[in-house]
Coordinates of C-alpha atoms in Angstrom, one line a residue:
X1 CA 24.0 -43.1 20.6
X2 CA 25.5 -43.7 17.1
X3 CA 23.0 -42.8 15.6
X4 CA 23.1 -39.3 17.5
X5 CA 26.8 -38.7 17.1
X6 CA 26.5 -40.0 13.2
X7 CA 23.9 -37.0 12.8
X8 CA 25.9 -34.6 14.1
X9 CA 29.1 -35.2 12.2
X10 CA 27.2 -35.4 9.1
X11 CA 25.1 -31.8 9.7
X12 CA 28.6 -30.3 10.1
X13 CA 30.0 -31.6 7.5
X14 CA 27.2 -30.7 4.9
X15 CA 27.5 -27.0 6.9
X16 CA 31.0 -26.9 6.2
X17 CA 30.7 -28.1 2.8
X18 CA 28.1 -25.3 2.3
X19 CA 30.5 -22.7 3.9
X20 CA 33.1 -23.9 2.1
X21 CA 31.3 -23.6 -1.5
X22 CA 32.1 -20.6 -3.2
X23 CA 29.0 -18.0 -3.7
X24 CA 29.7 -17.5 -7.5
X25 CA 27.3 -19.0 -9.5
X26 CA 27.4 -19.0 -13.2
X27 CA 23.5 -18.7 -13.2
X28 CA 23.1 -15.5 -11.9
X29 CA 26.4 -13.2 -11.8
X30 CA 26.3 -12.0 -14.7
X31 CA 23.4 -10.1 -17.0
X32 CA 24.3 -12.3 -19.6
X33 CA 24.0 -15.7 -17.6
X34 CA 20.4 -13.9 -15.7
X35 CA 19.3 -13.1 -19.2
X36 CA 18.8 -17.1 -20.0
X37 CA 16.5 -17.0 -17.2
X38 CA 12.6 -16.4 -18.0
X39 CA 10.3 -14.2 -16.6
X40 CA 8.2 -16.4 -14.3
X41 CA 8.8 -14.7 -11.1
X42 CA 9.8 -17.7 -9.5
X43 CA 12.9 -17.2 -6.8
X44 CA 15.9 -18.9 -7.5
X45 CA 18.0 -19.4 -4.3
X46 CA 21.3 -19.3 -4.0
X47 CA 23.1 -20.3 -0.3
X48 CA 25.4 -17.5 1.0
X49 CA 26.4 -19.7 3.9
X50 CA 24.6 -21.8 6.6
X51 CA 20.9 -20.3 7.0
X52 CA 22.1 -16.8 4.6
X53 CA 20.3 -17.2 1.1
X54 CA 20.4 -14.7 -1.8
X55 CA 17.7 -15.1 -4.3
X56 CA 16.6 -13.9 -8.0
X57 CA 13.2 -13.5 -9.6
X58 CA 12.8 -12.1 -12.7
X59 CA 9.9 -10.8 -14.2
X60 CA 9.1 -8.9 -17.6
X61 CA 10.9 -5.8 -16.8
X62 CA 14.3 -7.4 -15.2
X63 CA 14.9 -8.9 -11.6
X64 CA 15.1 -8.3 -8.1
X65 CA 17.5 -9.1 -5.4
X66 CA 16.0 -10.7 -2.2
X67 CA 17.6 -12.4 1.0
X68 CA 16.3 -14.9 3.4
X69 CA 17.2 -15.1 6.8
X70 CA 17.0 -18.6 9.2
X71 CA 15.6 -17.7 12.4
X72 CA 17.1 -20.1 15.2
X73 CA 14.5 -18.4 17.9
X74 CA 11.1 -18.8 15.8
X75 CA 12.6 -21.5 13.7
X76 CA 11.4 -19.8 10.3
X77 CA 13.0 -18.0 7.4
X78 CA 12.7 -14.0 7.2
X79 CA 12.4 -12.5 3.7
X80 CA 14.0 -9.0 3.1
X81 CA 13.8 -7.2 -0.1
X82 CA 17.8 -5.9 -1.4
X83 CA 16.7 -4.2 -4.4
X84 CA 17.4 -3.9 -7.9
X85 CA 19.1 -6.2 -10.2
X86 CA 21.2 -5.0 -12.5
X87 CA 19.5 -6.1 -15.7
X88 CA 18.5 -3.3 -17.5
X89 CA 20.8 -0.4 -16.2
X90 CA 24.3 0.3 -13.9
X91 CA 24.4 -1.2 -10.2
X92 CA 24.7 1.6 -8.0
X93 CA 24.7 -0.1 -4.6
X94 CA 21.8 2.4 -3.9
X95 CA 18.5 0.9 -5.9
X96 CA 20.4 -0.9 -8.3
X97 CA 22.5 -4.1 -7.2
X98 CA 25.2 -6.2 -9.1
X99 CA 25.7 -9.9 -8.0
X100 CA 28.6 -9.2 -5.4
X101 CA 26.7 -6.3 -3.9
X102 CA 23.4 -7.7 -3.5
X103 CA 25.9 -10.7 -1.5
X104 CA 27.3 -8.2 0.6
X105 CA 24.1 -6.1 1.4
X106 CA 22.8 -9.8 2.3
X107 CA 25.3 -9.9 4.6
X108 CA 25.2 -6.9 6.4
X109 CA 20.8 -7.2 6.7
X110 CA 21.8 -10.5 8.2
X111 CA 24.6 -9.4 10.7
X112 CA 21.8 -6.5 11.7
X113 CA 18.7 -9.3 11.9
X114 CA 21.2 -11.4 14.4
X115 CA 21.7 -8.2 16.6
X116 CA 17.8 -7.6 17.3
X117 CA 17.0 -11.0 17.6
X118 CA 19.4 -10.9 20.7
X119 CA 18.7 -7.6 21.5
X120 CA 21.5 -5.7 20.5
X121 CA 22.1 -2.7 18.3
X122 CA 25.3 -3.3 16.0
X123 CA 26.8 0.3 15.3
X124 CA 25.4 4.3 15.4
X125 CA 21.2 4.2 15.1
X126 CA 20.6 5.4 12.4
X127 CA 17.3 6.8 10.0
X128 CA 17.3 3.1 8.8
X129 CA 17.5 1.8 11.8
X130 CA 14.4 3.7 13.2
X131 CA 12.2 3.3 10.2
X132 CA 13.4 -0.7 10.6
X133 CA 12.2 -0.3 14.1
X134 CA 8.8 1.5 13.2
X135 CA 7.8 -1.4 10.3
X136 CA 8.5 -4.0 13.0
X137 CA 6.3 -2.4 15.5
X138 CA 3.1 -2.4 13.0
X139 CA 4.1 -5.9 12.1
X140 CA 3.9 -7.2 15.3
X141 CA 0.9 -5.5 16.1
X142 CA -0.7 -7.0 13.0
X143 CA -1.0 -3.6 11.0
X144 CA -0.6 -2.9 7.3
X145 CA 3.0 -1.8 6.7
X146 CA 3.2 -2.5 2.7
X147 CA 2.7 1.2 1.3
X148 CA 5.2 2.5 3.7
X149 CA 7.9 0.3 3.2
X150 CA 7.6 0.8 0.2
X151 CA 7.9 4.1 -0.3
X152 CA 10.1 4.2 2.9
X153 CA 12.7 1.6 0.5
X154 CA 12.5 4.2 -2.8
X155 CA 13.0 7.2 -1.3
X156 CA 13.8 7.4 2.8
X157 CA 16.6 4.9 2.7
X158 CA 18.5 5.4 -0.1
X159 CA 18.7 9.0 0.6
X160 CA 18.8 9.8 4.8
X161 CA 19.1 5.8 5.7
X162 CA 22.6 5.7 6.9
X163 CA 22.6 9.1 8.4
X164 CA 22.9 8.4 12.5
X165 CA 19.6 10.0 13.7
X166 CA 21.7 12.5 16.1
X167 CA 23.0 14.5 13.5
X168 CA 20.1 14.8 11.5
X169 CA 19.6 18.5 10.1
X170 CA 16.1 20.7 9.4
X171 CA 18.4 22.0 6.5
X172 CA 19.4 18.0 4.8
X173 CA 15.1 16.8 5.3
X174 CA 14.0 20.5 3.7
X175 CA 16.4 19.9 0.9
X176 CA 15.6 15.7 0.5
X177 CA 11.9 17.3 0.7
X178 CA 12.7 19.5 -2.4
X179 CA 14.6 16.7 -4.4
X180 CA 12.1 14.1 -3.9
X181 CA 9.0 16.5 -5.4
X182 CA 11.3 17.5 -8.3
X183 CA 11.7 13.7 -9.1
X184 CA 9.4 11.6 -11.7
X185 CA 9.0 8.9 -8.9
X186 CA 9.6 5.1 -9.7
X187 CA 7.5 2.7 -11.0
X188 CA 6.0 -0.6 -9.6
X189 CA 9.9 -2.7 -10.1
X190 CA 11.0 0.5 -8.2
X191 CA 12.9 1.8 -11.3
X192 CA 13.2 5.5 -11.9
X193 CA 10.6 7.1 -14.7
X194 CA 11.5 9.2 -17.5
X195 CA 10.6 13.0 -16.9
X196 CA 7.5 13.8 -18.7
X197 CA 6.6 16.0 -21.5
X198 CA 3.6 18.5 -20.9
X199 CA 1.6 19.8 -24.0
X200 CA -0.3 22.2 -21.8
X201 CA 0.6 23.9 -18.8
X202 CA -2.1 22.6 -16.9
X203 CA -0.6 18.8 -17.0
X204 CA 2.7 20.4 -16.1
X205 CA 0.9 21.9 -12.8
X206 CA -1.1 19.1 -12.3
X207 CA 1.9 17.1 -12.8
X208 CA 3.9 19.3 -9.9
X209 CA 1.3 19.0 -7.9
X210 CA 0.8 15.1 -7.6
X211 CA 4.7 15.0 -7.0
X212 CA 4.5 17.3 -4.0
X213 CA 1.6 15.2 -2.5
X214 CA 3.6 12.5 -3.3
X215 CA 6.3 13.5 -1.4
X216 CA 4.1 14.8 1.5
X217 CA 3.1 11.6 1.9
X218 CA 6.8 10.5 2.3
X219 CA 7.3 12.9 4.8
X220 CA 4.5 11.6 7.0
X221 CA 5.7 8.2 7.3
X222 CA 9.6 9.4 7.7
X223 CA 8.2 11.5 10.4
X224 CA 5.8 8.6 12.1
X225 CA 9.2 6.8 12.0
X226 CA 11.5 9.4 13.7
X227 CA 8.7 10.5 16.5
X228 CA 9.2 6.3 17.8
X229 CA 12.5 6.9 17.8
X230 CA 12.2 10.0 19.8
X231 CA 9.6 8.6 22.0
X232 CA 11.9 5.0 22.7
X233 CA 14.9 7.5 23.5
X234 CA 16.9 6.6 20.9
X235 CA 17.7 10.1 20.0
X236 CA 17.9 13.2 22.8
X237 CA 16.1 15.6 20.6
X238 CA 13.5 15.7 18.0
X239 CA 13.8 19.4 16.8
X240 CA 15.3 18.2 13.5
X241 CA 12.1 17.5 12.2
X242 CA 9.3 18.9 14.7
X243 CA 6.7 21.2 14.5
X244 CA 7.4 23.7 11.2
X245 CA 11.0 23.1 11.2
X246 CA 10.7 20.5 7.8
X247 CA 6.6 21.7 6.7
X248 CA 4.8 19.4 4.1
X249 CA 3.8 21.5 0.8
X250 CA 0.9 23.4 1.2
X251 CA -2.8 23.1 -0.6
X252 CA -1.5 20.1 -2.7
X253 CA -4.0 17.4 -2.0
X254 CA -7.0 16.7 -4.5
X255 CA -10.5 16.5 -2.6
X256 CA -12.0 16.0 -5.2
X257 CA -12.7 12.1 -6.5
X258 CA -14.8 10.7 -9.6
X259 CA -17.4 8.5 -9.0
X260 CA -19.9 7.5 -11.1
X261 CA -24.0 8.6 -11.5
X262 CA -26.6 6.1 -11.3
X263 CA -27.0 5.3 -14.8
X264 CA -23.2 5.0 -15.4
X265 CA -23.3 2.2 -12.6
X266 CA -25.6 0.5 -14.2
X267 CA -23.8 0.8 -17.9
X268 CA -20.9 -0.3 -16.2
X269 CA -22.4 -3.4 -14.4
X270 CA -24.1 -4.8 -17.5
X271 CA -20.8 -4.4 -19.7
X272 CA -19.1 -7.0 -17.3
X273 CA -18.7 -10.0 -18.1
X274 CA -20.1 -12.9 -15.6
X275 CA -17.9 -13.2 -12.5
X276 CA -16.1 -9.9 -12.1
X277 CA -19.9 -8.8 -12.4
X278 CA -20.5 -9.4 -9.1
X279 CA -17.1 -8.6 -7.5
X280 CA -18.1 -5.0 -9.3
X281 CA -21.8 -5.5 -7.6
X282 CA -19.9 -6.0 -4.4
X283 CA -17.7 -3.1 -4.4
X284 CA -20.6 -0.6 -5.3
X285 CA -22.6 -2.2 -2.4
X286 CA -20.1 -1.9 -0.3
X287 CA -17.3 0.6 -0.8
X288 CA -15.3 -2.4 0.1
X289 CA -11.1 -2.5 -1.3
X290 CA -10.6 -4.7 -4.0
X291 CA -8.4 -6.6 -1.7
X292 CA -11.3 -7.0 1.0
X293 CA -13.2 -7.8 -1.7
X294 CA -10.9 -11.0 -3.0
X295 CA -10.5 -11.9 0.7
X296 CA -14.2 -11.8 1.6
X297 CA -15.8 -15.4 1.9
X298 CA -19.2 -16.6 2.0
X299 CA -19.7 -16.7 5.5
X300 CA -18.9 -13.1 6.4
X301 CA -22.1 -12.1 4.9
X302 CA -24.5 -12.3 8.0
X303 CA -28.5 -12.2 6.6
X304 CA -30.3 -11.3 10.2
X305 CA -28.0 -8.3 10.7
X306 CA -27.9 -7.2 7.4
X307 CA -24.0 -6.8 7.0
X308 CA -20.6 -8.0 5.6
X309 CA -17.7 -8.7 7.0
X310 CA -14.8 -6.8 5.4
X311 CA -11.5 -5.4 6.0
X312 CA -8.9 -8.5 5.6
X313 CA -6.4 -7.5 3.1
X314 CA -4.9 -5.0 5.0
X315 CA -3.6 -6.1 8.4
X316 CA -6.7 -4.0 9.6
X317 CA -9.4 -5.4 12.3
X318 CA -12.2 -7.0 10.4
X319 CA -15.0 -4.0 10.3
X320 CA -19.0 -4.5 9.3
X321 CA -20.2 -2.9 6.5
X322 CA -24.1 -2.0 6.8
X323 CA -26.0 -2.6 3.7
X324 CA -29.3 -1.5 2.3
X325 CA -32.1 -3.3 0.7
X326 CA -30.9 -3.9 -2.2
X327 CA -27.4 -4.8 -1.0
X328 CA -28.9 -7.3 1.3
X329 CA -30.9 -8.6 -1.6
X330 CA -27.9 -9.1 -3.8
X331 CA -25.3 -11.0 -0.8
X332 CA -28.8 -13.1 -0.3
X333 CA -28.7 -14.4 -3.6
X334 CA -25.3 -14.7 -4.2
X335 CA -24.4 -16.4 -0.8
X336 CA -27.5 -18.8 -1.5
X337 CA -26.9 -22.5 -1.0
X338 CA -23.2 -21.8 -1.3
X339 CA -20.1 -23.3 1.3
X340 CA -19.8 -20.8 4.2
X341 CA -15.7 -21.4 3.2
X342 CA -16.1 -20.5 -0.3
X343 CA -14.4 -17.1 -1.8
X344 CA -17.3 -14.8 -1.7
X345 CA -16.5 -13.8 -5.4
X346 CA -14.4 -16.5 -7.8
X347 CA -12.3 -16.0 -10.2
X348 CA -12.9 -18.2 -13.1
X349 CA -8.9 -20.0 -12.9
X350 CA -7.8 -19.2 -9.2
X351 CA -10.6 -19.0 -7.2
X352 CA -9.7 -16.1 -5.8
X353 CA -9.3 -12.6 -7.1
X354 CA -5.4 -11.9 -6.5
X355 CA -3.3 -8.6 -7.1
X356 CA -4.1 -7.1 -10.3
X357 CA -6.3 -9.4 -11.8
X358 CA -9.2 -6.8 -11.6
X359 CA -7.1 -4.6 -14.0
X360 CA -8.3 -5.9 -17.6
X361 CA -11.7 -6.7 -17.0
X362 CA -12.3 -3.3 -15.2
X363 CA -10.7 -1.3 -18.4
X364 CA -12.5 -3.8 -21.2
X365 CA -16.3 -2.9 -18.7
X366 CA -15.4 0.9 -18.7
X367 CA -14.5 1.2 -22.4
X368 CA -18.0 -0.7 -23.0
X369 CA -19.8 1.2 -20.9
X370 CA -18.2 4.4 -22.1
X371 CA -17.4 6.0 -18.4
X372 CA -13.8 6.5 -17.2
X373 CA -13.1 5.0 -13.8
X374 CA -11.0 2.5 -11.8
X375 CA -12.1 0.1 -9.9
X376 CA -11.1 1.8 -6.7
X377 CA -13.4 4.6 -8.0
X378 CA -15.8 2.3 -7.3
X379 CA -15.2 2.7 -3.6
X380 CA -15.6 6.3 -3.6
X381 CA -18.8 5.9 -6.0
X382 CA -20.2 4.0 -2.9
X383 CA -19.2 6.5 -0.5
X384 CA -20.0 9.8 -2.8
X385 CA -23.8 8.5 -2.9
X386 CA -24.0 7.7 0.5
X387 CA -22.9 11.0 1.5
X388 CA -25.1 13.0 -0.8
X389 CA -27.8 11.0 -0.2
X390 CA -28.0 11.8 4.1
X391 CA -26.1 9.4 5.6
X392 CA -23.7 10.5 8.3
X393 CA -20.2 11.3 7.4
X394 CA -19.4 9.1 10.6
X395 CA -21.6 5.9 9.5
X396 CA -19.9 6.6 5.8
X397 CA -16.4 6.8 8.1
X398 CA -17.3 2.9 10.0
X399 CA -18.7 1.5 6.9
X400 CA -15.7 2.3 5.0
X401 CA -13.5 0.9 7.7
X402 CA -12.1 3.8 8.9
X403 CA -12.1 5.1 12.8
X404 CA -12.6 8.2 12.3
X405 CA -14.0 10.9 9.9
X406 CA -11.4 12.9 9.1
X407 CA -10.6 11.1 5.5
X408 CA -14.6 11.1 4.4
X409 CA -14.3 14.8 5.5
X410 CA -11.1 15.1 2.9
X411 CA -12.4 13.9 0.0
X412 CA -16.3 13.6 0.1
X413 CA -17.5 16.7 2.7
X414 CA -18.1 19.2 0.1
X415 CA -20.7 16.4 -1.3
X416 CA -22.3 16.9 2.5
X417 CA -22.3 20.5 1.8
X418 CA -24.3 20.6 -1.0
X419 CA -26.2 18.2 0.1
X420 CA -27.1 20.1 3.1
X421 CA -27.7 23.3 1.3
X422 CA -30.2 21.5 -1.6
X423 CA -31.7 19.8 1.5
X424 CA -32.3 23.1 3.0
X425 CA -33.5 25.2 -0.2
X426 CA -35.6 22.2 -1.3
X427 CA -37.4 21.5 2.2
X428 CA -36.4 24.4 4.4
X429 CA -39.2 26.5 5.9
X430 CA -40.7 29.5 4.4
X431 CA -43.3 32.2 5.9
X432 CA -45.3 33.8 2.3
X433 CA -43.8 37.1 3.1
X434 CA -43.7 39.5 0.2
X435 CA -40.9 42.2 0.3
X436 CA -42.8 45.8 0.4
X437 CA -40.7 48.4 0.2
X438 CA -43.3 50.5 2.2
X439 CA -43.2 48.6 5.4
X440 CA -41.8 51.2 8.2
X441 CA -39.6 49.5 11.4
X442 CA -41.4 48.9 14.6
X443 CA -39.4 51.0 17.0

C-alpha cells in the first residue's frame, strides 16, 4: 500500500513539475540558438506539458515543427506535422512557424485530437476538419494517404482550412483553383519555389500546363474530402463544389510517358553497378514502384506459379505480378539458396533500399548509358512493352496493381492503338483484288 500511494505522489509531482516548467527553451526559440543545431534530422523534443511534446529536426535546408500527442485510449504517441520552422524566412503562422506559434498550433491540434478521441467536435466543422476526417478514414482502413496530405497541408489548409464547410462558396474554390495554378508550387521542405524564367515559349506553356494538372490534382482530393463530409451529414448541401459548379482545367494531363527501347534497357542495365543492378532488373521485370521494390523480400517470389508478390509500400493490398520466362529465370536465380526473410534486393549499407537512395545510382547508370529516364520510368518501360507487345490493357491494369484500367488506358492506350493497327496491316486478311477501273456494278 506504500508502495502504491508513494507512486502516486511521486507521478504527480514529476507532472506538476513538468507543468510547472516553463516551455522556453534556449535551444530552439530562436534562429540563432536552432542554428547551432546540425542537420541530422534527428527530433529534438521538447515537453509542452504532461503527454503535449513540440519537436525540431533540422535538415540541410532548415527545420520543421512537429507535435506528439499521448493517447490515454491506445496508450501510444500520435505524431502531427505543424509546419515550417522559421529558419530561413518570416513565420507567418500559415506554412512558416516561429517558436511560440508552432507551441500554440501544438496546442490547439492537441485540444482537437482530445475531442475525437471522445467523440466530440470542438467548434464550427470546418474544410480542415473534413479533410482531418477523410485522412483518418483511409488510415484506418489501411490505405495510402501520404500524397494527399501532403498536398492537402500545402495548399487545401492554409488557404480554405478554417473556412466552416457551410459557407463555402463556388465563387472562393474557382478563385483558390486559379491562384493555386498561378503558383510555382513548393518544394520537398514544403517551402515556396522561385517563379521560373522561360527561354522559349514552349517551357513557359509546358510549364502552365504542369501547374494546372497540378492543381487539378488538388482539386480531386479537396473534393474526395468534401463529398465524406457531405455523405456523413456534416454539411446540408454540397452544391458548393458539385457537378461543374468548381470544373478542373481542361486537356491538361500528359498521356504521353518515356520509356525506354530494348537496347536502351540493356545499356542501362550493364551501366549499373552490382546491387542496384538487380533492383533495376526487378523493376523492368515487373513494373513494380521503387517502394514495392525495397519492401519486396525473398519469399514473395513464388517459383511454381511464376509470380511476385508486390504492392507493400503503399498501404495497398499485396497484388501478384505475373512474369515471363525470362523474369522467372532472373527471381530464380536471384532468390536461389537465399533466407525466405531476406530483402529481396540489398542495399550495400542498410539492407534495404529506403527513400531516395535509388536517386544517384539511377542518374550515374543513365548518364553512362546515355538515355534519359528515372527510375519510375522504368515502371512505365515495363508497362509500354507489355502493351505494345499484346497483352491486355486489363492484365497490364492487375499486374501493375491497379483495379481497374482506366490509368493504363491514360497513359499507355494509344500504345494499344498502334499496336492494333500494325497488328492488323501486318497480319490482317487480304483477297488479291486488283482495282479495274472497268468493272461495272452488279445491279
Amino acid at each position: 500500500m506504500f508502495s502504491d500511494v508513494f507512486s502516486t505522489v511521486f507521478r504527480q509531482l514529476l507532472e506538476a513539475r513538468i507543468m510547472a516548467r516553463t516551455v522556453r527553451d534556449a535551444k530552439v526559440d530562436s534562429r540563432a540558438a536552432r542554428s547551432s543545431i546540425p542537420a541530422d534530422l534527428k527530433i529534438r523534443w521538447r515537453a509542452i506539458h504532461s503527454g503535449l511534446h513540440v519537436g525540431y529536426r533540422k535538415g540541410r535546408r532548415g527545420g520543421k515543427w512537429l507535435a506528439r500527442f499521448y493517447d490515454p485510449q491506445t496508450q501510444r504517441y500520435a505524431l502531427k506535422n505543424i509546419g515550417i520552422a522559421d529558419d530561413m524566412s518570416d513565420a507567418d503562422g500559415i506554412r512558416v512557424f516561429s517558436w511560440s506559434q508552432a507551441q500554440a498550433q501544438a496546442r490547439t491540434l492537441s485540444t482537437s485530437l482530445a475531442a475525437t478521441a471522445s467523440g466530440k467536435h470542438v467548434g464550427p466543422y470546418t474544410v480542415a476538419d473534413a479533410m482531418d476526417d477523410y485522412h483518418r478514414r483511409l488510415d484506418n482502413e489501411g490505405r495510402s494517404s501520404g500524397d494527399s496530405r501532403r498536398r492537402t497541408e500545402l495548399y487545401i489548409t492554409p488557404a480554405l482550412g478554417n473556412i466552416k464547410l457551410s459557407n463555402l462558396s463556388s465563387e472562393r474554390l474557382r478563385e483558390w483553383l486559379l491562384n493555386m495554378a498561378e503558383h510555382p508550387g513548393f518544394n520537398q521542405l514544403g517551402q515556396p519555389k522561385p517563379k521560373p524564367s522561360f527561354d522559349k515559349p514552349e517551357d513557359e506553356k509546358e510549364y502552365q500546363r504542369r501547374r494546372r494538372d497540378s492543381a487539378n490534382r488538388v482539386l480531386s482530393v479537396l473534393k474526395a474530402g468534401l463529398n465524406e463530409a457531405f455523405l456523413a451529414g456534416k454539411v446540408q448541401t454540397n452544391s458548393a463544389w458539385a457537378g461543374k459548379r468548381v470544373k478542373p482545367f481542361s486537356v491538361v494531363s500528359k498521356a504521353r510517358v518515356a520509356y525506354l527501347n530494348g537496347e536502351e534497357v540493356r545499356r542501362l542495365v550493364n551501366a549499373c553497378e552490382p546491387g542496384f543492378r538487380e533492383l533495376v532488373q526487378g523493376a523492368i521485370y515487373t513494373g513494380a514502384r521503387y517502394g514495392d521494390l525495397g519492401a519486396m523480400n525473398v519469399g514473395d517470389f513464388n517459383l511454381d506459379r511464376g509470380l511476385v508478390m508486390s504492392g507493400n509500400s503503399k498501404g495497398s493490398k499485396p497484388h501478384p505480378v505475373y512474369l515471363n520466362n525470362e523474369g522467372i529465370e532472373f527471381f530464380k536465380r536471384h532468390t536461389a539458396g537465399r533466407n525466405p526473410r531476406e530483402p529481396m534486393f540489398e542495399h550495400p549499407e542498410t539492407q534495404r533500399w529506403k527513400k531516395s537512395q535509388q536517386l544517384r545510382p539511377m542518374k550515374r547508370a543513365a548518364k553512362i548509358a546515355g538515355v534519359d529516364i528515372t527510375f519510375h520510368g522504368l515502371r512505365h518501360t515495363y508497362a509500354s512493352h507489355a502493351v505494345m507487345n499484346g497483352v491486355p490493357l486489363l492484365v497490364v491494369a492487375q499486374n501493375l496493381g491497379h483495379s481497374d484500367t482506366r490509368m493504363v488506358e491514360k497513359h499507355y492506350g494509344h500504345l494499344a492503338d498502334s499496336y492494333v493497327r500494325d497488328a492488323v496491316r501486318q497480319l490482317g486478311p487480304t483477297w488479291g483484288i486488283d482495282a479495274d477501273d472497268k468493272v461495272v456494278a452488279i445491279r
